[in-house]
Amino acid sequence: ILEELLASNGLTKGIHFDTQTVIRGKDGKVIKNDDGSTMRPDVILHLDERREVIIDSKVSLSNYVDFCSATTEDERNTSLQKHLLSVKNHIKELKDSKYQKVIKNSADFIMMFIPNEAAYLTAMQADNTLWKYAYDNHVVIISPTHLISVLKLVDQLWQHDKQTKNAVKIAEETGKLYNKFANFLDDLMTVDKALTSSRTAYDNAMNKLKTGKGNILSRIENI
């Protein structure tokens, strides 16, 4: 669901985002979590070529499914509390993952994607401090609706980045054109000097051959 939302909002895999990327250190070695598992975030969303945000989509919804299918109020309340606890536990897991410290240029928070709008709203309504609890742990909980808003912002950032790069490229090309034009003028000045020098040499030669006093041609005629 997450990848489909990313793609349907104009983002390209491998350019604007990467999925299940194995994180490696400067030495090329795979970085492990504290439990020994390979550090592999679900999605690395590139805000542009310099900034990145981690999106996690591993939220379990099994307790929410139980909540929806419960037939008694007690079952609903029990499943709801389990759903809420599952969300909180996942927030803690993301806090302990330390993605932000390992991934270069990453934002100081992780987006925790709950792929079901109703499951998101149910958790929020069950505990109105949940969002703040997540935020205090450098986690931002988002639903599909929130994600679309975020992606619109990301798209604008990429467009701005592209425009900025184009403006820089235009300035660079303009500078190159100016330098080339200046060099062209220098070449024309050199040609002008060469033509002037050639004309002087030609006039001197003609003066000796034909037009000057005691020129070669008159002397030959005399002979």
XYZ file of C-alpha atoms in Angstrom:
223
model
C 0.000 0.000 0.000
C 2.785 2.383 0.928
C 4.734 1.771 -2.275
C 1.588 2.146 -4.382
C 0.813 5.485 -2.727
C 4.346 6.693 -3.368
C 4.238 5.672 -7.041
C 0.712 6.991 -7.661
C 1.762 10.421 -6.410
C 4.449 10.813 -9.049
C 7.455 9.531 -7.112
C 9.839 7.116 -8.813
C 11.453 4.187 -7.033
C 15.226 4.444 -7.147
C 15.088 8.233 -7.545
C 12.621 9.702 -5.071
C 12.512 6.729 -2.710
C 14.120 3.342 -2.036
C 12.598 0.292 -0.364
C 14.202 -2.284 1.920
C 17.666 -0.770 1.497
C 20.388 -2.516 3.508
C 22.230 0.150 5.484
C 26.016 0.000 5.310
C 28.698 1.968 7.078
C 31.540 3.927 5.509
C 33.603 0.739 5.478
C 30.898 -1.017 3.421
C 29.930 -3.394 6.215
C 26.247 -4.089 6.910
C 25.005 -2.244 10.002
C 23.113 -4.367 12.525
C 20.389 -3.453 15.016
C 20.950 -4.068 18.720
C 19.194 -7.438 18.355
C 21.612 -8.484 15.601
C 19.155 -8.091 12.715
C 20.137 -6.291 9.518
C 19.207 -2.624 9.494
C 16.789 -2.389 6.579
C 14.181 0.440 6.726
C 10.966 -0.117 4.771
C 11.249 3.122 2.801
C 13.833 5.886 2.571
C 12.023 8.900 1.152
C 14.351 11.430 -0.457
C 13.052 14.952 0.143
C 15.685 16.006 -2.389
C 19.259 14.897 -3.032
C 20.384 16.111 0.391
C 17.618 15.231 2.891
C 15.839 11.994 3.680
C 12.970 10.676 5.801
C 12.495 7.095 6.980
C 9.004 5.588 6.634
C 8.160 2.406 8.517
C 5.106 0.353 7.526
C 5.347 -2.710 9.773
C 2.450 -1.748 12.058
C 0.464 -4.834 13.064
C -3.315 -4.515 12.571
C -4.300 -7.966 13.845
C -5.691 -6.533 17.103
C -7.650 -3.935 15.174
C -9.169 -6.716 13.056
C -10.173 -8.437 16.302
C -11.660 -5.152 17.501
C -13.772 -4.861 14.362
C -14.964 -8.460 14.542
C -15.674 -8.497 18.298
C -19.219 -9.444 19.243
C -19.288 -8.133 22.804
C -18.300 -4.855 24.412
C -15.709 -6.568 26.600
C -14.070 -8.145 23.554
C -14.056 -4.781 21.804
C -12.456 -3.038 24.765
C -9.847 -5.768 25.178
C -8.952 -5.735 21.463
C -8.859 -1.946 21.471
C -6.389 -1.839 24.349
C -4.256 -4.468 22.609
C -4.360 -2.430 19.398
C -3.272 0.671 21.285
C -0.515 -1.237 23.083
C 0.679 -2.674 19.732
C 0.975 0.831 18.293
C 2.863 2.086 21.359
C 5.226 -0.879 21.313
C 6.006 -0.210 17.674
C 6.705 3.438 18.462
C 9.225 2.272 21.074
C 10.812 -0.136 18.566
C 11.274 2.692 16.081
C 12.752 4.918 18.750
C 15.290 2.208 19.590
C 16.116 1.496 15.926
C 18.398 4.572 15.733
C 17.829 4.917 11.969
C 18.270 8.684 12.225
C 21.749 8.390 13.665
C 22.937 5.868 11.097
C 21.391 7.101 7.842
C 23.185 10.156 6.509
C 21.100 13.343 6.123
C 18.059 11.687 7.695
C 15.431 13.804 9.454
C 15.372 13.591 13.247
C 12.124 11.590 13.178
C 10.676 8.434 11.620
C 7.274 8.318 9.938
C 5.213 5.383 11.191
C 2.712 4.521 8.481
C -0.596 2.936 9.517
C -2.072 1.742 6.200
C -5.672 1.769 7.415
C -7.361 5.112 8.058
C -9.928 3.647 10.474
C -7.244 1.834 12.478
C -5.326 5.104 12.779
C -8.391 7.061 13.919
C -9.427 4.349 16.379
C -6.023 4.448 18.083
C -6.014 8.242 18.201
C -9.514 8.390 19.671
C -8.678 5.725 22.245
C -5.711 7.740 23.536
C -5.568 11.463 22.798
C -1.964 11.596 24.035
C -0.764 8.984 21.533
C 0.430 11.428 18.873
C 2.416 13.452 21.432
C 3.864 10.255 22.910
C 5.069 9.279 19.450
C 6.407 12.769 18.675
C 8.338 12.883 21.954
C 10.003 9.654 20.808
C 10.903 11.175 17.404
C 8.139 9.256 15.621
C 5.358 10.812 13.544
C 2.289 8.606 13.050
C 0.710 9.005 9.617
C -2.286 7.505 7.841
C -2.807 7.226 4.057
C -4.464 10.678 4.051
C -1.522 12.247 5.877
C 0.946 10.469 3.628
C -0.637 11.930 0.485
C -0.259 15.436 1.961
C 3.366 14.703 2.800
C 4.008 13.388 -0.711
C 2.566 16.551 -2.257
C 5.053 18.526 -0.180
C 7.888 16.184 -1.205
C 6.931 16.601 -4.860
C 7.075 20.389 -4.458
C 10.512 20.084 -2.838
C 11.758 18.022 -5.784
C 10.296 20.523 -8.260
C 11.963 23.381 -6.381
C 15.238 21.455 -6.290
C 14.964 20.826 -10.041
C 14.242 24.507 -10.737
C 17.166 25.556 -8.566
C 19.486 23.178 -10.418
C 18.202 24.482 -13.763
C 18.814 28.075 -12.664
C 22.355 27.181 -11.582
C 22.958 25.360 -14.871
C 21.661 28.348 -16.870
C 24.018 30.630 -14.917
C 26.931 28.257 -15.553
C 26.148 28.012 -19.266
C 25.771 31.789 -19.485
C 29.187 32.213 -17.868
C 30.695 29.735 -20.322
C 29.039 31.562 -23.244
C 30.394 34.903 -22.026
C 33.907 33.471 -21.665
C 33.710 31.923 -25.121
C 32.507 35.222 -26.606
C 35.292 37.154 -24.876
C 37.856 34.672 -26.238
C 36.307 35.007 -29.695
C 36.796 38.795 -29.554
C 40.405 38.267 -28.499
C 40.888 36.013 -31.524
C 39.401 38.680 -33.827
C 41.798 41.258 -32.367
C 44.673 38.863 -33.050
C 43.445 38.398 -36.640
C 43.181 42.187 -37.022
C 46.746 42.627 -35.815
C 47.894 39.854 -38.139
C 46.071 41.454 -41.099
C 47.594 44.853 -40.257
C 51.028 43.299 -40.032
C 50.447 41.432 -43.305
C 49.322 44.646 -45.051
C 52.452 46.433 -43.827
C 54.660 43.581 -45.018
C 52.812 43.533 -48.374
C 53.194 47.303 -48.844
C 56.887 47.095 -48.018
C 57.349 44.259 -50.509
C 55.471 46.138 -53.282
C 57.487 49.238 -52.508
C 60.693 47.320 -53.075
C 59.347 45.534 -56.131
C 57.422 48.189 -58.033
C 56.374 51.450 -56.414
C 59.301 52.663 -54.358
C 62.253 54.742 -55.432
C 64.857 52.546 -57.080
C 62.460 49.582 -57.094
C 63.449 46.250 -58.583
C 61.173 46.531 -61.620
C 62.575 49.927 -62.743
C 66.098 48.694 -62.326
C 65.308 45.623 -64.441
C 63.775 47.900 -67.089
C 66.935 50.027 -67.047
C 69.058 46.940 -67.490
